[in-house]
Every structure is written in structure tokens, then in C-alpha cells.
mmCIF file of C-alpha atoms in Angstrom:
data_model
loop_
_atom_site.group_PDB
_atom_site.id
_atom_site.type_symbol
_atom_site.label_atom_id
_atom_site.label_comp_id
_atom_site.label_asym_id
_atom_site.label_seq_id
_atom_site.Cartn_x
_atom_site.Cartn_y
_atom_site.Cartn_z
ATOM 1 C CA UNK E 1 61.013 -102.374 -1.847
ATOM 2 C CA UNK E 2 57.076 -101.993 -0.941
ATOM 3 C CA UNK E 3 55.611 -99.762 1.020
ATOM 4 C CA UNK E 4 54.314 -101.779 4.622
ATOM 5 C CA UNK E 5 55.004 -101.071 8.146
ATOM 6 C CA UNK E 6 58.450 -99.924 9.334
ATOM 7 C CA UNK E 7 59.140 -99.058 5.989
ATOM 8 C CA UNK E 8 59.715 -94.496 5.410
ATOM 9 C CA UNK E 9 58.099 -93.562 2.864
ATOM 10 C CA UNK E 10 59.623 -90.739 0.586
ATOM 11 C CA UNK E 11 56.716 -89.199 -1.715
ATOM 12 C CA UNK E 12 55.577 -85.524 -2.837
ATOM 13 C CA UNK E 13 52.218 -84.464 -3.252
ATOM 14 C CA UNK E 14 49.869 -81.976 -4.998
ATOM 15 C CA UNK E 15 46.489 -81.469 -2.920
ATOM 16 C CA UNK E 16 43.733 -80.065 -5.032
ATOM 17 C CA UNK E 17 39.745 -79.000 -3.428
ATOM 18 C CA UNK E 18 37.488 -81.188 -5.674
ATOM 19 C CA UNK E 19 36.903 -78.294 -7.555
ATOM 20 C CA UNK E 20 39.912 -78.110 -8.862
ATOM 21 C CA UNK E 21 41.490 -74.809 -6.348
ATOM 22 C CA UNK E 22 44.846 -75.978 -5.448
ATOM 23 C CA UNK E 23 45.878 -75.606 -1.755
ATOM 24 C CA UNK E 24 49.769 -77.778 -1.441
ATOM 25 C CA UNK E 25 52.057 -78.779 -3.372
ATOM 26 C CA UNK E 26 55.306 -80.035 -2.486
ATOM 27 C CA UNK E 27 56.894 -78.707 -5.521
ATOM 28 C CA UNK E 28 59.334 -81.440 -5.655
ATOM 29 C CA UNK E 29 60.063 -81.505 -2.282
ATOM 30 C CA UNK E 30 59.720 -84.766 -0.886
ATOM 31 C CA UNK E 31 58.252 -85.352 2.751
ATOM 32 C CA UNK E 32 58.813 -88.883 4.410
ATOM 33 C CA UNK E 33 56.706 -90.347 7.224
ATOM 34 C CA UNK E 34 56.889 -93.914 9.556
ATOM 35 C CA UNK E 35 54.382 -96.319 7.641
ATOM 36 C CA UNK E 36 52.714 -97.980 10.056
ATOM 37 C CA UNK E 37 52.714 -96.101 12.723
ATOM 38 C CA UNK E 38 49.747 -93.338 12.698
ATOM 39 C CA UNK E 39 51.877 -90.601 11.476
ATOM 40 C CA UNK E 40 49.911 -90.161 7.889
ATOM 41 C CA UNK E 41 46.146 -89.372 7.159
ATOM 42 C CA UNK E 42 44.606 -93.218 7.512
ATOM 43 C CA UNK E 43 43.458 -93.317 3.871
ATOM 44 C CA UNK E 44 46.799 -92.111 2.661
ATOM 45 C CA UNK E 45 48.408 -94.744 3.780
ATOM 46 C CA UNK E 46 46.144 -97.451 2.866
ATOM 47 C CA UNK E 47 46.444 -95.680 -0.729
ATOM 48 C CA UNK E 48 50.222 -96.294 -0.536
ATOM 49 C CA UNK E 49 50.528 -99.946 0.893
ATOM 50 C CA UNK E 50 51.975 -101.868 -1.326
ATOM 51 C CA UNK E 51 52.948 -99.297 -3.555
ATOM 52 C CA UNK E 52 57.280 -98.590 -4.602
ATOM 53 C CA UNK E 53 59.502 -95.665 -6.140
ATOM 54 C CA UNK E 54 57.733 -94.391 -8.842
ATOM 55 C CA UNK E 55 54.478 -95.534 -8.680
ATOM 56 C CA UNK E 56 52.130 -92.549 -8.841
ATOM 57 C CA UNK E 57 48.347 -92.390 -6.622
ATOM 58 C CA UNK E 58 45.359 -90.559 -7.116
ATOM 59 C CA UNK E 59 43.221 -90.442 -4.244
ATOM 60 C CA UNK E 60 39.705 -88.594 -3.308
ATOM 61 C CA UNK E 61 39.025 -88.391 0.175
ATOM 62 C CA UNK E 62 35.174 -87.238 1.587
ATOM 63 C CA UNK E 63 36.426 -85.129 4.587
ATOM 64 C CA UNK E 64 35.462 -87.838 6.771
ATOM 65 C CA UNK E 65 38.927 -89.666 5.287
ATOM 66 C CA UNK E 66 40.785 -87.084 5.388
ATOM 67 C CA UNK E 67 40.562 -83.768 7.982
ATOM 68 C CA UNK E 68 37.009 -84.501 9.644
ATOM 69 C CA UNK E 69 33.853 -82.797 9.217
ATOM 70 C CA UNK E 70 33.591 -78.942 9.969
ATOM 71 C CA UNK E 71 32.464 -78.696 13.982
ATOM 72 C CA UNK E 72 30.801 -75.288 14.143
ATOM 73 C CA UNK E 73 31.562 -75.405 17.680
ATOM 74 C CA UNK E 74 34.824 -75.876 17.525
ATOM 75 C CA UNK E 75 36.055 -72.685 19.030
ATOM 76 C CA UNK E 76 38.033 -71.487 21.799
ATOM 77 C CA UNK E 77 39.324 -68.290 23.281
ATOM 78 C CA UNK E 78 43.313 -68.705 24.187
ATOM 79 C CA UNK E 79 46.135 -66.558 25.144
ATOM 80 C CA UNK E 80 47.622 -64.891 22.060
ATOM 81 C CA UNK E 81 51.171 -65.630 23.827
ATOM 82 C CA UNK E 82 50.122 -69.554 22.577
ATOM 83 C CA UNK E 83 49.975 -68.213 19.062
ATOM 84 C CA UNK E 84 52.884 -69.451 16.748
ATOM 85 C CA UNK E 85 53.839 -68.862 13.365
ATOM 86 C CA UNK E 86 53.514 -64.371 13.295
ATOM 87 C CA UNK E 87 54.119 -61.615 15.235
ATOM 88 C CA UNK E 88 51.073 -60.102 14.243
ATOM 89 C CA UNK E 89 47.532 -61.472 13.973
ATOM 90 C CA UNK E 90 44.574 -60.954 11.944
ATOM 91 C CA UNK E 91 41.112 -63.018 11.371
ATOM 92 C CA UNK E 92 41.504 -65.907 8.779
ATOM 93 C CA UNK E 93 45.125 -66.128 9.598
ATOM 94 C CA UNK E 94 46.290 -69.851 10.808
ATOM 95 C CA UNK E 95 48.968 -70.601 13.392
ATOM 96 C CA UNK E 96 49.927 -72.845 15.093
ATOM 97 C CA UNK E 97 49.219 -73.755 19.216
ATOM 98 C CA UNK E 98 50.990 -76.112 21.421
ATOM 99 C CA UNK E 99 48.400 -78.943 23.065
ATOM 100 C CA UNK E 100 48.684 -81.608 25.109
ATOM 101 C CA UNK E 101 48.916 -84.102 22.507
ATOM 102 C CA UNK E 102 51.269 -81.821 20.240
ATOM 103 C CA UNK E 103 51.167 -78.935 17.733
ATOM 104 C CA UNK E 104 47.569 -78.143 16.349
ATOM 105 C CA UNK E 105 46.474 -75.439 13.380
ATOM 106 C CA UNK E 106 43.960 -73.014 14.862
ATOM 107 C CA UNK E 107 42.451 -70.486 12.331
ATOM 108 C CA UNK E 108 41.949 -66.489 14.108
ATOM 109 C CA UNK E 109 38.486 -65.822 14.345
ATOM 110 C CA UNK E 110 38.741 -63.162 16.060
ATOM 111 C CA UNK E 111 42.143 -60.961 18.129
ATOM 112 C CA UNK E 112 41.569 -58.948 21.171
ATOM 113 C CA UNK E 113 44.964 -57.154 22.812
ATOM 114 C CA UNK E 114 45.744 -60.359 25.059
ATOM 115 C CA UNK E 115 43.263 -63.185 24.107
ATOM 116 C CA UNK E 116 42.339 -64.565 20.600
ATOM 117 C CA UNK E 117 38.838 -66.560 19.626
ATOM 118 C CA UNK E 118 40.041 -69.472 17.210
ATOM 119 C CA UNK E 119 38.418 -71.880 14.820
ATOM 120 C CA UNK E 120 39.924 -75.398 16.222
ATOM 121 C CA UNK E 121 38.920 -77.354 12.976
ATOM 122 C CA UNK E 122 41.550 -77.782 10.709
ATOM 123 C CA UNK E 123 41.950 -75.569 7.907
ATOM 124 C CA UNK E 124 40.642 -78.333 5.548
ATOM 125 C CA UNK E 125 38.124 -80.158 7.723
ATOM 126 C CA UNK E 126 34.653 -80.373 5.990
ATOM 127 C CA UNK E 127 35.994 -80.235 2.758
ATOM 128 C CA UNK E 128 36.343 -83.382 -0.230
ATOM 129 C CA UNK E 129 40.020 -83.733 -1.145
ATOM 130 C CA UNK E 130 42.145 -84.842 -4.313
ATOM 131 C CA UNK E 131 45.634 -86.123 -3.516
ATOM 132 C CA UNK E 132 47.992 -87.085 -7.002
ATOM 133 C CA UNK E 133 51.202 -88.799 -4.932
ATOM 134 C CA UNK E 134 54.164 -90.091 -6.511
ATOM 135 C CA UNK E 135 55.971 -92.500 -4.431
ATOM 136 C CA UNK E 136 60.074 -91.232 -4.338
ATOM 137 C CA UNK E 137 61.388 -93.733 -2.299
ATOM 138 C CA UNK E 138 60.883 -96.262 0.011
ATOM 139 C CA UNK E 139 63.585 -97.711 2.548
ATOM 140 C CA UNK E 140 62.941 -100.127 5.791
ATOM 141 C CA UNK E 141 62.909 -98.165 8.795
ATOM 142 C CA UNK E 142 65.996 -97.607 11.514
ATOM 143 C CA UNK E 143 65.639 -99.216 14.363
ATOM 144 C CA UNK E 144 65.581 -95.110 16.156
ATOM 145 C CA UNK E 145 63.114 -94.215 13.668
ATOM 146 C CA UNK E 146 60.955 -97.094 14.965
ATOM 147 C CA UNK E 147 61.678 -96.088 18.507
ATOM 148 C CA UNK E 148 60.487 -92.963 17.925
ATOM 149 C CA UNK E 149 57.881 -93.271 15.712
ATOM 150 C CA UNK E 150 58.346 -91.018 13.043
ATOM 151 C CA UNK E 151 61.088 -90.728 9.669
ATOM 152 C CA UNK E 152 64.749 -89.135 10.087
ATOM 153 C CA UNK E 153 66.349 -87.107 7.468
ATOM 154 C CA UNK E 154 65.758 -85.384 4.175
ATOM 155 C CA UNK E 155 61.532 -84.975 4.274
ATOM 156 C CA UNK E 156 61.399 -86.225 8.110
ATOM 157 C CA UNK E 157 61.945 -85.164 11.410
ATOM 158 C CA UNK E 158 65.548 -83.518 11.913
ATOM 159 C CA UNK E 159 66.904 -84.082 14.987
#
């Protein structure tokens, strides 16, 4: 089977900066996601379509592609109750903050005793990215996946 929409997508991943300094790796750990359906990083995707078990990718993305380009403006000062992911802070540190259109790394900036001052840019935004994929599996969709818009099971969403 090919990768297209309403297809999950089984695949695991090494993410390398340009210059070579890793920063993931699934380590053999597979991750799925709902092709098709704006749950994976555009380009990602597109590098995938068409694509079946086995089949390895190498992508680079310019940060436009992939996390955005760095907004040096992008800061806010929120509750530290919001903060998720430690029970105790410190600048450079990312967790993770509900938002109105779901869960969103911030990076600490800076902690006070009841409010933080975070970086709102993604951890990677403003920087060029090398993907190697390997494609796991691939395996039409259920019609609840499709409902609600994301994979089920080993790599996906467990619910």
C-alpha cells in the first residue's frame, strides 16, 4: 500500500541540524500520523506521498518548511501554574502550555515566583533541518481515525 490520504503512516525518524548536531531520533520507535489531514509538518508529508514500507527519505527543510522562522518577538509572560512537563523551572528549559488551539512548546526565558517570560517560537524555528525517514508501515485509515483526525494505536494517539 502507498502512502495518500486516509492512509496512517508508520515511520521513524532521525532529525539532524544541517550541521550535522543531532536533536531526535526515534530510536526505532515508530510514530504514526493521519496522512492527509494536517497532522504532519507540510513538507513531510509531501516527502512521503507515494512512498510504502521500507522505502527510506531524506529530506532538507529551510525553516520556512519546517518550524517557521525565529520571531524575536515572540514572547509572553504566563502563569507558571500553565507550565507542563517539571516541577521546577529554569531558563532554556522547554515545556509545554495548553492554548486555545492545543498543546504548544514554550522555551523559559526567564522564572519569577508566580509568572514566567517564555520564548513562543518553537524550539527549532529558524533553523535548516535534515530528516532521514524510513517508512514502517502503511495501512488505510479507520473510519474513527478519520473522524477524528489523527492515527490510533502503537505510534498514535491512545485513547
Amino acid at each position: 500500500m502507498q502512502v495518500a490520504k486516509n492512509t496512517v503512516v508508520r515511520f521513524e525518524y532521525t532529525l539532524h541540524e544541517t550541521d550535522g548536531a543531532l536533536l531526535e531520533s526515534t530510536d526505532g520507535q515508530a510514530v504514526a500520523y493521519l496522512h492527509g489531514h494536517k497532522a504532519m509538518i507540510p513538507a513531510i508529508e509531501e516527502g512521503l506521498e507515494g512512498k510504502q514500507a521500507g522505502d527510506e527519505v531524506k529530506l532538507s527543510l529551510a525553516p520556512e518548511q519546517a518550524y517557521g522562522v525565529r520571531r524575536e518577538e515572540a514572547q509572553e509572560r504566563i502563569s507558571v501554574k500553565h507550565l507542563q512537563g517539571a516541577k521546577t523551572w529554569r531558563p532554556g528549559m522547554v515545556a509545554l502550555v495548553q492554548t486555545e488551539q492545543g498543546p504548544r512548546q514554550v522555551t523559559i526565558l526567564k522564572m519569577g515566583k508566580f509568572m514566567a517570560t517564555v520564548d513562543t517560537n518553537h524550539p527549532y524555528a529558524g533553523k535548516h533541518l535534515d530528516f532521514d525517514l524510513k517508512v514502517v508501515e502503511v495501512r488505510a485509515a479507520t473510519e474513527e481515525e478519520i473522524a477524528h483526525g489523527h492515527a490510533h494505536g502503537a505510534g498514535g494517539h491512545q485513547h
